Coordinates of C-alpha atoms in Angstrom, one line a residue:
Chain A
M1 CA 20.5 -23.8 -37.0
S2 CA 20.0 -26.4 -34.4
P3 CA 17.9 -25.6 -31.3
F4 CA 21.1 -25.6 -29.2
E5 CA 22.7 -22.9 -31.5
L6 CA 19.5 -20.9 -31.4
G7 CA 19.7 -20.9 -27.6
L8 CA 23.4 -20.0 -27.6
W9 CA 22.9 -17.1 -30.0
S10 CA 19.8 -15.8 -28.4
F11 CA 21.7 -14.6 -25.3
P12 CA 24.1 -12.1 -27.1
I13 CA 21.1 -11.0 -29.2
V14 CA 19.0 -10.2 -26.1
L15 CA 22.0 -8.4 -24.5
A16 CA 22.5 -6.4 -27.7
M17 CA 18.8 -5.4 -27.7
I18 CA 19.0 -4.4 -24.1
F19 CA 22.2 -2.3 -24.6
A20 CA 20.4 -0.6 -27.5
R21 CA 17.8 0.7 -25.0
V22 CA 15.1 -1.8 -25.8
P23 CA 13.2 -2.3 -22.5
I24 CA 14.5 -5.4 -20.8
G25 CA 11.2 -7.3 -20.5
L26 CA 10.4 -6.5 -24.1
A27 CA 13.8 -7.8 -25.4
M28 CA 13.4 -11.1 -23.5
L29 CA 9.7 -11.5 -24.6
V30 CA 10.4 -10.9 -28.3
A31 CA 13.5 -13.2 -28.2
G32 CA 11.4 -15.9 -26.5
I33 CA 8.5 -15.7 -28.9
V34 CA 10.6 -15.6 -32.1
G35 CA 13.0 -18.3 -30.7
S36 CA 10.2 -20.7 -29.9
Y37 CA 8.9 -20.2 -33.4
L38 CA 12.3 -21.0 -34.9
V39 CA 12.7 -24.1 -32.8
L40 CA 9.2 -25.5 -33.4
G41 CA 8.6 -24.2 -36.9
S42 CA 5.1 -23.0 -36.1
W43 CA 3.4 -20.2 -34.2
N44 CA 0.6 -22.4 -32.8
P45 CA 2.3 -23.7 -29.7
M46 CA 3.2 -20.2 -28.6
L47 CA -0.2 -18.8 -29.4
A48 CA -1.8 -21.6 -27.4
Q49 CA 0.6 -21.0 -24.5
L50 CA -0.2 -17.2 -24.5
K51 CA -4.0 -17.9 -23.9
A52 CA -3.3 -18.5 -20.2
V53 CA 0.2 -17.6 -19.4
T54 CA -0.3 -13.9 -18.7
V55 CA -3.1 -14.5 -16.3
T56 CA -1.4 -17.4 -14.6
T57 CA 1.9 -15.4 -14.2
F58 CA 0.1 -12.4 -12.8
S59 CA -2.0 -14.5 -10.4
T60 CA 0.8 -16.7 -9.1
Y61 CA 0.5 -16.9 -5.3
S62 CA 4.2 -16.9 -4.6
L63 CA 4.7 -13.8 -6.8
S64 CA 2.0 -11.8 -5.0
I65 CA 4.6 -11.2 -2.3
I66 CA 6.3 -8.6 -4.7
P67 CA 3.5 -5.9 -4.9
L68 CA 3.0 -6.3 -1.1
F69 CA 6.6 -5.7 -0.3
L70 CA 6.7 -2.8 -2.7
L71 CA 3.7 -1.3 -1.1
M72 CA 5.4 -1.8 2.3
G73 CA 8.5 0.0 1.0
E74 CA 6.4 2.9 -0.3
F75 CA 4.6 3.3 3.0
A76 CA 8.0 3.4 4.7
T77 CA 9.4 5.9 2.2
L78 CA 6.5 8.3 2.1
G79 CA 5.5 7.9 5.8
G80 CA 8.4 9.9 7.1
L81 CA 10.0 6.9 8.7
S82 CA 13.4 7.7 7.2
S83 CA 13.8 10.9 9.1
A84 CA 12.8 9.3 12.4
L85 CA 15.3 6.6 11.9
F86 CA 18.1 9.0 11.0
R87 CA 17.4 11.3 14.0
S88 CA 17.5 8.4 16.4
S89 CA 20.6 6.9 14.8
E90 CA 22.3 10.3 14.9
K91 CA 21.7 10.7 18.6
I92 CA 23.3 7.4 19.3
L93 CA 26.3 7.5 17.0
G94 CA 26.7 11.2 16.0
H95 CA 29.4 12.2 18.6
Y96 CA 32.0 9.7 17.3
R97 CA 34.5 10.8 14.7
G98 CA 32.6 10.5 11.4
G99 CA 29.6 9.7 13.5
V100 CA 26.9 11.5 11.5
A101 CA 28.0 9.5 8.4
M102 CA 27.9 6.3 10.5
A103 CA 24.5 7.3 11.6
A104 CA 23.4 7.6 8.0
I105 CA 24.7 4.0 7.4
G106 CA 22.9 2.8 10.5
A107 CA 19.6 4.4 9.4
C108 CA 20.0 2.9 5.9
A109 CA 20.4 -0.5 7.5
A110 CA 17.3 0.0 9.6
F111 CA 15.4 1.4 6.6
G112 CA 16.5 -1.6 4.5
A113 CA 14.8 -3.9 7.0
I114 CA 11.4 -2.5 5.9
C115 CA 12.2 -1.6 2.3
G116 CA 13.6 -4.0 -0.4
S117 CA 15.0 -1.6 -2.9
S118 CA 18.5 0.0 -3.1
L119 CA 17.6 3.0 -5.1
A120 CA 14.7 3.9 -2.9
T121 CA 16.8 3.5 0.2
A122 CA 19.6 5.7 -1.2
A123 CA 17.1 8.3 -2.5
T124 CA 15.0 8.5 0.7
M125 CA 17.9 8.6 3.2
G126 CA 19.8 11.0 0.9
R127 CA 17.0 13.5 1.1
V128 CA 17.1 13.3 4.9
A129 CA 20.8 12.9 5.7
L130 CA 22.6 14.9 3.1
P131 CA 21.7 18.3 4.5
E132 CA 22.6 17.2 8.0
L133 CA 25.9 15.8 6.9
R134 CA 26.8 19.1 5.2
T135 CA 25.7 21.2 8.3
H136 CA 28.0 19.2 10.4
G137 CA 31.0 19.9 8.2
Y138 CA 31.3 16.6 6.3
S139 CA 32.9 16.8 2.9
S140 CA 30.7 16.3 -0.1
A141 CA 32.8 13.4 -1.2
L142 CA 32.3 11.5 2.1
A143 CA 28.6 12.4 2.4
T144 CA 27.6 11.3 -1.1
G145 CA 29.8 8.2 -1.0
A146 CA 28.4 7.0 2.3
L147 CA 24.8 7.5 1.2
A148 CA 25.3 5.7 -2.1
A149 CA 26.9 2.8 -0.3
G150 CA 24.3 2.8 2.5
G151 CA 21.6 2.5 -0.2
T152 CA 22.8 -1.0 -1.1
L153 CA 21.9 -2.2 2.4
G154 CA 18.2 -1.7 1.3
I155 CA 18.4 -4.8 -0.9
L156 CA 20.9 -6.8 1.1
I157 CA 19.0 -6.7 4.4
P158 CA 15.8 -8.6 4.0
P159 CA 13.0 -8.3 2.9
S160 CA 14.5 -8.2 -0.6
V161 CA 12.6 -8.5 -3.8
V162 CA 15.6 -9.8 -5.7
L163 CA 16.1 -12.6 -3.2
V164 CA 12.4 -13.5 -3.7
I165 CA 13.0 -13.8 -7.4
Y166 CA 16.2 -15.9 -6.9
A167 CA 14.3 -18.2 -4.6
I168 CA 11.5 -18.8 -7.1
L169 CA 13.9 -19.3 -10.0
T170 CA 16.1 -21.8 -8.1
E171 CA 13.2 -23.4 -6.1
Q172 CA 14.8 -22.5 -2.8
N173 CA 13.2 -21.6 0.5
I174 CA 12.6 -17.8 0.7
A175 CA 12.7 -17.8 4.5
K176 CA 16.1 -19.5 4.6
L177 CA 17.5 -17.0 2.1
F178 CA 16.2 -14.1 4.1
V179 CA 17.8 -15.4 7.3
S180 CA 21.1 -16.1 5.5
A181 CA 21.2 -12.5 4.0
F182 CA 20.9 -11.0 7.4
V183 CA 24.5 -11.6 8.7
P184 CA 26.2 -10.5 5.5
G185 CA 23.9 -7.4 5.6
I186 CA 25.0 -6.5 9.1
L187 CA 28.6 -7.2 8.2
A188 CA 28.2 -4.8 5.3
A189 CA 26.9 -2.0 7.6
I190 CA 29.8 -2.6 10.0
G191 CA 32.3 -2.7 7.2
Y192 CA 31.0 0.7 5.9
M193 CA 31.3 2.2 9.4
I194 CA 34.9 1.0 9.7
A195 CA 35.6 2.5 6.2
I196 CA 34.2 5.9 7.5
S197 CA 36.3 5.6 10.6
I198 CA 39.5 5.1 8.7
Y199 CA 38.6 7.7 6.1
V200 CA 38.0 10.5 8.6
R201 CA 41.3 9.7 10.4
L202 CA 43.2 9.9 7.1
N203 CA 41.4 13.0 6.0
P204 CA 40.7 14.9 9.3
N205 CA 39.1 17.8 7.5
S206 CA 36.4 15.7 5.8
A207 CA 34.2 15.6 8.9
G208 CA 33.2 18.0 11.7
R209 CA 32.7 17.1 15.3
R210 CA 29.4 17.1 17.2
E211 CA 28.8 17.1 20.9
K212 CA 27.4 14.0 22.6
A213 CA 23.6 13.9 23.2
P214 CA 22.7 13.4 26.9
L215 CA 22.2 9.8 28.0
A216 CA 18.4 10.1 28.5
E217 CA 18.1 11.4 25.0
R218 CA 20.1 8.6 23.5
L219 CA 18.0 6.0 25.4
R220 CA 14.8 7.7 24.1
A221 CA 16.3 7.6 20.6
M222 CA 16.7 3.8 20.9
S223 CA 13.1 3.4 21.8
D224 CA 12.1 5.3 18.7
I225 CA 13.6 2.5 16.5
W226 CA 11.7 -0.4 18.1
P227 CA 8.6 -0.3 16.0
V228 CA 10.7 -0.8 12.8
L229 CA 12.6 -3.7 14.5
L230 CA 9.3 -5.2 15.6
I231 CA 7.9 -5.2 12.1
F232 CA 11.2 -6.6 10.7
G233 CA 11.3 -9.3 13.4
L234 CA 7.6 -10.2 12.9
V235 CA 7.9 -10.5 9.1
V236 CA 11.2 -12.4 8.7
G237 CA 10.8 -14.4 12.0
G238 CA 7.2 -15.2 11.3
I239 CA 7.9 -16.5 7.8
Y240 CA 10.9 -18.5 9.1
A241 CA 9.0 -20.0 12.0
G242 CA 6.2 -21.0 9.7
W243 CA 3.5 -18.9 11.3
F244 CA 2.6 -17.6 7.9
T245 CA 3.6 -17.9 4.2
P246 CA 6.0 -15.4 2.7
T247 CA 3.1 -13.6 1.0
E248 CA 1.2 -13.4 4.3
G249 CA 4.4 -12.1 5.9
A250 CA 4.5 -9.3 3.3
A251 CA 0.9 -8.5 4.1
V252 CA 1.7 -8.3 7.8
G253 CA 4.6 -6.0 7.0
A254 CA 2.6 -3.8 4.6
A255 CA -0.1 -3.3 7.3
G256 CA 2.4 -2.7 10.0
T257 CA 4.4 -0.1 8.1
G258 CA 1.2 1.5 6.9
I259 CA -0.1 1.9 10.4
L260 CA 3.3 3.2 11.6
A261 CA 3.3 5.7 8.8
F262 CA -0.2 6.9 9.8
A263 CA 0.8 7.1 13.5
N264 CA 3.9 9.1 12.5
G265 CA 1.5 11.6 10.9
G266 CA 3.3 11.3 7.6
M267 CA 0.5 9.6 5.6
T268 CA -1.7 12.3 4.2
R269 CA -4.2 11.6 1.5
E270 CA -1.8 13.0 -1.1
K271 CA 1.0 10.7 0.1
L272 CA -1.3 7.7 0.0
L273 CA -2.1 8.4 -3.6
Q274 CA 1.6 8.8 -4.4
A275 CA 2.4 5.5 -2.6
F276 CA -0.2 3.7 -4.8
L277 CA 1.1 5.2 -8.0
A278 CA 4.7 4.5 -7.2
T279 CA 3.7 0.9 -6.3
A280 CA 1.8 0.6 -9.6
L281 CA 4.7 1.8 -11.7
T282 CA 7.3 -0.5 -10.1
T283 CA 5.0 -3.5 -9.8
A284 CA 4.1 -3.3 -13.5
M285 CA 7.7 -2.8 -14.5
I286 CA 8.9 -5.8 -12.5
F287 CA 6.0 -8.1 -13.6
F288 CA 6.6 -7.3 -17.3
I289 CA 10.2 -8.3 -16.9
I290 CA 9.2 -11.5 -15.0
F291 CA 6.7 -12.3 -17.8
G292 CA 9.3 -11.6 -20.5
A293 CA 11.8 -13.8 -18.6
Q294 CA 9.3 -16.6 -18.3
I295 CA 8.7 -16.7 -22.1
Y296 CA 12.4 -16.4 -22.8
N297 CA 13.2 -19.2 -20.3
S298 CA 10.6 -21.5 -21.8
F299 CA 12.3 -21.0 -25.1
L300 CA 15.7 -21.7 -23.5
A301 CA 14.4 -24.9 -22.0
L302 CA 13.0 -25.9 -25.4
S303 CA 16.4 -25.3 -27.0
Q304 CA 18.1 -27.4 -24.3
F305 CA 20.9 -24.9 -24.2
P306 CA 21.2 -24.5 -20.4
R307 CA 21.3 -28.2 -19.8
V308 CA 23.8 -29.0 -22.6
I309 CA 26.2 -26.1 -21.8
A310 CA 26.1 -27.0 -18.1
A311 CA 27.1 -30.6 -19.0
V312 CA 29.9 -29.4 -21.3
I313 CA 31.4 -27.1 -18.7
A314 CA 31.1 -29.6 -15.9
G315 CA 33.1 -32.1 -18.1
Q316 CA 36.1 -29.7 -18.6
G317 CA 37.6 -30.4 -15.2
L318 CA 37.8 -26.7 -14.3
N319 CA 38.8 -25.5 -10.8
P320 CA 35.4 -24.7 -9.1
W321 CA 36.9 -21.6 -7.3
V322 CA 38.2 -20.1 -10.5
V323 CA 34.8 -20.6 -12.1
L324 CA 33.1 -19.0 -9.1
V325 CA 35.4 -15.9 -9.2
A326 CA 34.9 -15.6 -12.9
V327 CA 31.1 -15.7 -12.6
L328 CA 31.1 -13.2 -9.7
L329 CA 33.3 -10.8 -11.8
M330 CA 30.9 -11.2 -14.7
Y331 CA 28.1 -10.2 -12.3
L332 CA 30.1 -7.2 -11.1
V333 CA 30.5 -5.9 -14.6
L334 CA 26.9 -6.6 -15.5
G335 CA 25.8 -5.0 -12.2
C336 CA 27.3 -1.7 -13.3
L337 CA 25.1 -1.7 -16.4
M338 CA 21.8 -3.3 -15.5
D339 CA 19.5 -3.4 -12.5
S340 CA 19.9 -6.5 -10.2
L341 CA 16.4 -7.9 -10.8
S342 CA 16.6 -8.0 -14.6
M343 CA 20.1 -9.4 -14.4
I344 CA 19.1 -12.3 -12.1
L345 CA 16.0 -13.1 -14.3
L346 CA 18.2 -13.1 -17.4
T347 CA 21.2 -15.0 -16.2
I348 CA 20.3 -17.4 -13.4
P349 CA 18.5 -19.9 -15.6
I350 CA 21.7 -20.3 -17.5
I351 CA 24.4 -19.8 -14.8
Y352 CA 22.7 -21.7 -12.0
P353 CA 22.7 -25.1 -13.6
I354 CA 26.3 -24.6 -14.5
M355 CA 27.3 -23.7 -11.0
T356 CA 25.4 -26.6 -9.4
G357 CA 27.7 -28.9 -11.4
F358 CA 30.7 -27.9 -9.3
D359 CA 31.6 -29.2 -5.8
Y360 CA 32.2 -26.6 -3.1
G361 CA 32.0 -29.0 -0.2
L362 CA 28.4 -27.8 0.6
A363 CA 25.1 -29.6 0.5
P364 CA 23.0 -28.6 -2.6
E365 CA 20.6 -26.4 -0.6
E366 CA 23.4 -24.7 1.3
F367 CA 25.3 -24.1 -2.0
S368 CA 22.2 -22.5 -3.5
I369 CA 21.8 -20.1 -0.5
W370 CA 25.4 -19.2 -0.4
F371 CA 25.7 -18.6 -4.2
G372 CA 22.5 -16.5 -4.1
I373 CA 23.8 -14.2 -1.4
L374 CA 27.1 -13.8 -3.1
V375 CA 25.5 -12.9 -6.4
L376 CA 23.2 -10.4 -4.6
I377 CA 26.2 -8.8 -2.9
V378 CA 28.3 -8.5 -6.1
V379 CA 25.4 -7.1 -8.1
E380 CA 25.0 -4.5 -5.4
V381 CA 28.6 -3.6 -5.6
G382 CA 28.0 -2.8 -9.2
L383 CA 25.5 -0.2 -8.1
I384 CA 28.2 1.9 -6.5
T385 CA 31.2 1.1 -8.8
P386 CA 32.4 4.2 -10.8
P387 CA 31.9 5.2 -13.5
V388 CA 28.4 3.8 -13.9
G389 CA 26.9 2.9 -10.6
L390 CA 23.2 3.9 -10.5
N391 CA 23.2 4.8 -6.7
L392 CA 26.1 7.2 -7.4
F393 CA 24.0 9.1 -9.9
V394 CA 20.9 9.2 -7.6
I395 CA 22.8 10.6 -4.7
N396 CA 25.0 12.9 -6.7
S397 CA 21.9 14.5 -8.4
M398 CA 20.5 15.3 -5.0
S399 CA 23.6 17.2 -3.9
K400 CA 23.8 20.0 -6.5
D401 CA 27.2 21.5 -5.7
T402 CA 29.0 18.2 -5.7
P403 CA 31.0 17.2 -8.8
L404 CA 30.5 13.6 -9.9
S405 CA 34.3 13.1 -9.5
A406 CA 34.0 13.9 -5.8
T407 CA 31.3 11.2 -5.4
Y408 CA 33.6 8.8 -7.2
R409 CA 36.4 9.6 -4.8
G410 CA 34.1 9.4 -1.8
V411 CA 32.8 5.9 -2.6
I412 CA 36.2 4.3 -3.0
P413 CA 36.6 3.3 0.7
F414 CA 33.1 1.7 0.5
V415 CA 33.8 -0.3 -2.6
T416 CA 37.1 -1.4 -1.0
A417 CA 35.1 -2.6 2.1
D418 CA 32.7 -4.4 -0.3
V419 CA 35.5 -6.2 -2.1
I420 CA 37.2 -7.3 1.2
R421 CA 33.8 -8.5 2.6
T422 CA 33.0 -10.5 -0.6
A423 CA 36.4 -12.2 -0.5
I424 CA 35.8 -13.2 3.1
L425 CA 32.3 -14.5 2.3
V426 CA 33.6 -16.5 -0.6
A427 CA 36.5 -18.0 1.4
F428 CA 34.2 -18.8 4.5
P429 CA 30.8 -20.0 3.4
V430 CA 30.0 -20.7 7.1
I431 CA 29.6 -16.9 7.8
T432 CA 26.6 -16.8 5.5
L433 CA 25.3 -20.2 6.5
F434 CA 25.8 -20.5 10.3
L435 CA 22.6 -18.6 11.3
V436 CA 20.4 -20.8 9.1
R437 CA 22.2 -23.9 10.3
L438 CA 21.7 -22.8 13.9
L439 CA 18.0 -22.1 13.5
S440 CA 17.2 -25.3 11.7
G441 CA 19.1 -27.2 14.4
Chain B
M1 CA -7.8 11.5 -21.0
I2 CA -5.9 8.3 -21.7
G3 CA -3.5 9.2 -18.9
R4 CA -6.5 9.8 -16.6
I5 CA -7.8 6.3 -17.2
A6 CA -4.4 4.8 -16.5
W7 CA -4.2 6.9 -13.4
V8 CA -7.6 5.8 -12.1
L9 CA -6.8 2.1 -12.9
A10 CA -3.5 2.4 -11.0
L11 CA -5.2 3.7 -8.0
A12 CA -7.9 1.0 -8.2
G13 CA -5.2 -1.6 -8.3
G14 CA -3.7 0.0 -5.2
V15 CA -7.0 -0.1 -3.4
V16 CA -7.2 -3.8 -4.3
L17 CA -3.7 -4.4 -2.9
V18 CA -4.8 -2.9 0.4
F19 CA -7.9 -5.1 0.3
I20 CA -5.7 -8.2 -0.2
T21 CA -3.5 -7.0 2.7
V22 CA -6.6 -6.7 5.0
V23 CA -8.1 -10.1 3.9
T24 CA -4.7 -11.8 4.5
D25 CA -4.1 -10.2 7.9
A26 CA -7.7 -11.0 9.0
S27 CA -7.1 -14.6 7.9
I28 CA -3.9 -14.9 9.9
I29 CA -5.6 -13.5 13.0
G30 CA -8.5 -15.9 12.5
R31 CA -6.1 -18.8 12.2
A32 CA -4.1 -17.8 15.3
L33 CA -7.2 -17.4 17.4
I34 CA -9.0 -20.7 16.5
A35 CA -9.0 -21.4 20.2
L36 CA -11.3 -18.4 20.7
G37 CA -13.8 -19.6 18.1
L38 CA -12.4 -17.5 15.2
R39 CA -11.3 -19.1 11.9
P40 CA -9.3 -18.2 8.8
I41 CA -11.1 -16.8 5.8
Q42 CA -12.2 -19.5 3.4
G43 CA -10.3 -19.5 0.2
D44 CA -8.0 -16.6 1.2
F45 CA -5.3 -17.8 -1.3
E46 CA -7.8 -17.6 -4.2
I47 CA -8.8 -14.1 -3.2
V48 CA -5.1 -13.1 -3.1
E49 CA -4.5 -14.6 -6.6
T50 CA -7.5 -13.1 -8.3
G51 CA -6.9 -9.7 -6.6
T52 CA -3.2 -9.7 -7.6
A53 CA -4.1 -10.4 -11.2
F54 CA -6.5 -7.6 -11.3
A55 CA -4.1 -5.2 -9.6
I56 CA -1.1 -6.0 -11.9
F57 CA -3.2 -5.7 -15.1
S58 CA -4.5 -2.4 -13.8
F59 CA -0.9 -1.2 -13.1
M60 CA 0.3 -2.0 -16.7
P61 CA -1.4 1.0 -18.5
W62 CA 0.1 3.4 -15.9
C63 CA 3.6 2.0 -16.4
Q64 CA 3.2 2.0 -20.2
F65 CA 1.9 5.6 -20.2
N66 CA 4.8 6.8 -18.2
R67 CA 7.3 4.8 -20.2
G68 CA 8.3 3.2 -16.9
H69 CA 9.7 -0.1 -18.3
A70 CA 13.3 -0.7 -17.2
S71 CA 15.9 -0.1 -19.8
V72 CA 19.6 0.5 -20.1
D73 CA 20.6 3.8 -21.6
I74 CA 24.3 4.0 -20.8
F75 CA 25.4 3.0 -24.3
T76 CA 22.9 5.2 -26.1
S77 CA 23.0 8.4 -24.0
R78 CA 25.5 10.1 -26.4
L79 CA 23.4 9.4 -29.5
P80 CA 21.8 12.5 -31.2
P81 CA 18.1 13.0 -30.1
V82 CA 16.9 12.4 -33.7
V83 CA 18.3 8.8 -33.5
L84 CA 16.8 8.2 -30.0
R85 CA 13.4 9.4 -31.2
V86 CA 13.5 6.8 -34.0
F87 CA 14.6 4.1 -31.4
D88 CA 11.7 5.1 -29.3
L89 CA 9.4 4.7 -32.2
V90 CA 10.7 1.2 -33.0
V91 CA 10.3 0.2 -29.4
D92 CA 6.8 1.6 -29.2
A93 CA 5.8 -0.2 -32.4
A94 CA 7.1 -3.5 -31.0
F95 CA 5.3 -2.9 -27.8
A96 CA 2.0 -2.2 -29.6
V97 CA 2.3 -5.4 -31.7
V98 CA 3.3 -7.6 -28.7
I99 CA 0.7 -6.2 -26.3
T100 CA -2.0 -6.6 -29.0
V101 CA -1.1 -10.3 -29.4
L102 CA -1.0 -10.8 -25.6
V103 CA -4.4 -9.3 -25.0
W104 CA -5.9 -11.0 -28.1
R105 CA -4.8 -14.4 -26.8
M106 CA -5.9 -13.6 -23.3
G107 CA -9.3 -12.8 -24.8
V108 CA -9.4 -16.2 -26.4
G109 CA -8.4 -17.7 -23.1
L110 CA -11.2 -15.9 -21.4
A111 CA -13.7 -17.3 -23.9
D112 CA -12.3 -20.8 -23.3
K113 CA -12.7 -20.5 -19.5
Y114 CA -16.2 -19.1 -19.9
A115 CA -17.2 -22.0 -22.2
N116 CA -15.8 -24.8 -20.0
H117 CA -17.3 -23.6 -16.7
Q118 CA -14.1 -24.3 -14.8
T119 CA -14.2 -23.2 -11.2
T120 CA -11.7 -22.6 -8.5
F121 CA -10.9 -25.3 -6.0
I122 CA -12.1 -24.0 -2.7
L123 CA -14.5 -21.1 -3.4
Q124 CA -16.0 -22.7 -6.5
V125 CA -15.9 -19.3 -8.3
P126 CA -15.8 -19.4 -12.1
V127 CA -12.1 -19.1 -13.3
W128 CA -13.2 -16.7 -16.1
W129 CA -13.8 -14.1 -13.4
T130 CA -10.1 -13.7 -12.9
Y131 CA -9.6 -13.4 -16.7
A132 CA -12.4 -10.8 -16.9
G133 CA -11.0 -8.8 -14.0
G134 CA -7.6 -8.7 -15.7
M135 CA -9.2 -7.8 -19.0
V136 CA -10.2 -4.3 -17.7
G137 CA -6.5 -3.4 -17.3
A138 CA -5.5 -5.3 -20.4
V139 CA -7.8 -3.4 -22.7
A140 CA -6.5 -0.1 -21.3
W141 CA -3.0 -1.4 -21.7
V142 CA -3.4 -2.0 -25.5
T143 CA -5.0 1.4 -25.8
V144 CA -2.2 3.1 -24.0
S145 CA 0.4 1.3 -26.2
Y146 CA -1.3 2.7 -29.3
Y147 CA -1.4 6.2 -27.8
C148 CA 2.4 5.9 -27.0
L149 CA 3.0 4.8 -30.6
V150 CA 1.1 7.7 -32.1
E151 CA 3.0 10.0 -29.7
S152 CA 6.3 8.7 -30.9
V153 CA 5.4 9.2 -34.5
V154 CA 4.4 12.8 -33.8
C155 CA 7.7 13.3 -31.9
V156 CA 9.8 12.0 -34.9
I157 CA 7.9 14.1 -37.4
K158 CA 7.9 17.3 -35.4
G159 CA 11.4 16.7 -34.0
V160 CA 10.4 17.2 -30.4
D161 CA 11.0 15.1 -27.3
H162 CA 8.4 13.2 -25.3
R163 CA 6.4 15.0 -22.6
V164 CA 8.3 15.1 -19.4
S165 CA 8.3 11.6 -18.0
L166 CA 6.4 11.2 -14.7
R167 CA 8.6 8.3 -13.8
S168 CA 9.4 8.4 -10.1
E169 CA 12.5 7.0 -8.6
I170 CA 12.5 3.2 -8.3

């Protein structure tokens, strides 16, 4: 078999291993090691490479942002910030029709600004908001659907670990990606609120009413949110303005969130230990996948497969927009099955060179940003698409009396909102790009 | 016992992460206040890199012990438990082999760095320190992978499931 064929066949083999429940990092690592041996006909180059590559990967400065962001997210999760955000958001929005569900979306968005994980956002906000939603007479379908969808804001609104990985794989500026993800993230939150508003008008029995909080109380509620906004602004703004590197920004965020959690009184010794252990588990999991992807990608580069296939596809004269839609649909399907980080590490080294061969009327850097945000959004839609979205399972398991079919029904308005928003962002790249264009003057 | 070692290492890694945070923040403050006579911490990037390597290697045994590596179980969830236990055994065997190779090569790398007296650029600290720091977690990682393999063998023979996973939500 030629190196090209080895590269070509390795991909379905890795996917088959993954679907047979082999851990994703292990599947890529084994395929990379064996593949390199088959291409080179000797174990020695790989054995020489392995002398340093574990240590250099785990001590890469640009990757050290990941454990720091994860620690920040754990501080936010365990420090009781979620309930403070929800209470404030409920006082501001709760009296509207469907307002408590909208408040849950708003709180998810705010929480997403200090936490980079979808499942964590869905799980934390679910614990706080589900009982409240049920007390105020919201149907279980709407309550679970809204929270599953709200969770996806965790990864969309920066900081986002997946965007960091995308930036490193495609050699893009992390700060510009963060800034560009912000507007689509806010649009997502608004879209979800509109979906709730329409849903409760069509199904008047699905939501109870709640009296308006006094003005003074609503103002005080707004002031409770400012520390979170301050941390978010400092981290993303500071990275963008060049005050500090992305890793330093993450350190600022971790310290800020940690102090806030202590000030809130949520950070007991027990909770601190939990935060460390959870950070350890997720960090190790992510870095093992990164390591596996690195070995697999060095094999792919050796096989020349990504370069050749990109040239072949570019020479077919295909319509760029058809290709883009096909790629996004592929990500939607994969997103139902696999977590977004693994999928990006597995596919971007092959898909990205193909996509950069097409002309979408954008400068190369702008295309990379736009494509990255689109992929991120589509992957997240996969998290809430029945029958297999992970967020749906997380939220449903927290609401014991809710059948899974009700959650499936409840999430449909939100998936619809996602599809409409994605179509708009595909048709108008400027929506994603205007903020970064504005800021870089 | 093995779980306790992994637990202690995970916490040690967490403490090092907090240390990295403090060093980095102190360095930023020093850089911002140069006008007041403060200065950034020398070689802060190198401290971050060495510390991160120690932390991540220390996290590995905990993740391995809790079977916390990400996998896709949608297609296999309907399979009978007997088959799944055999799957787990195969995966744990592969893990044990792969991790042994990784740590063996890392040990050779450590010996190389020790012999050639290479130092870091700014702090002039020997590079093998980073390798040695990572080696603590790495040795525990290999040990845990054998422990998990033995556990899987026992599960297949006795026909029982693994101890309840401590895996938290990600």
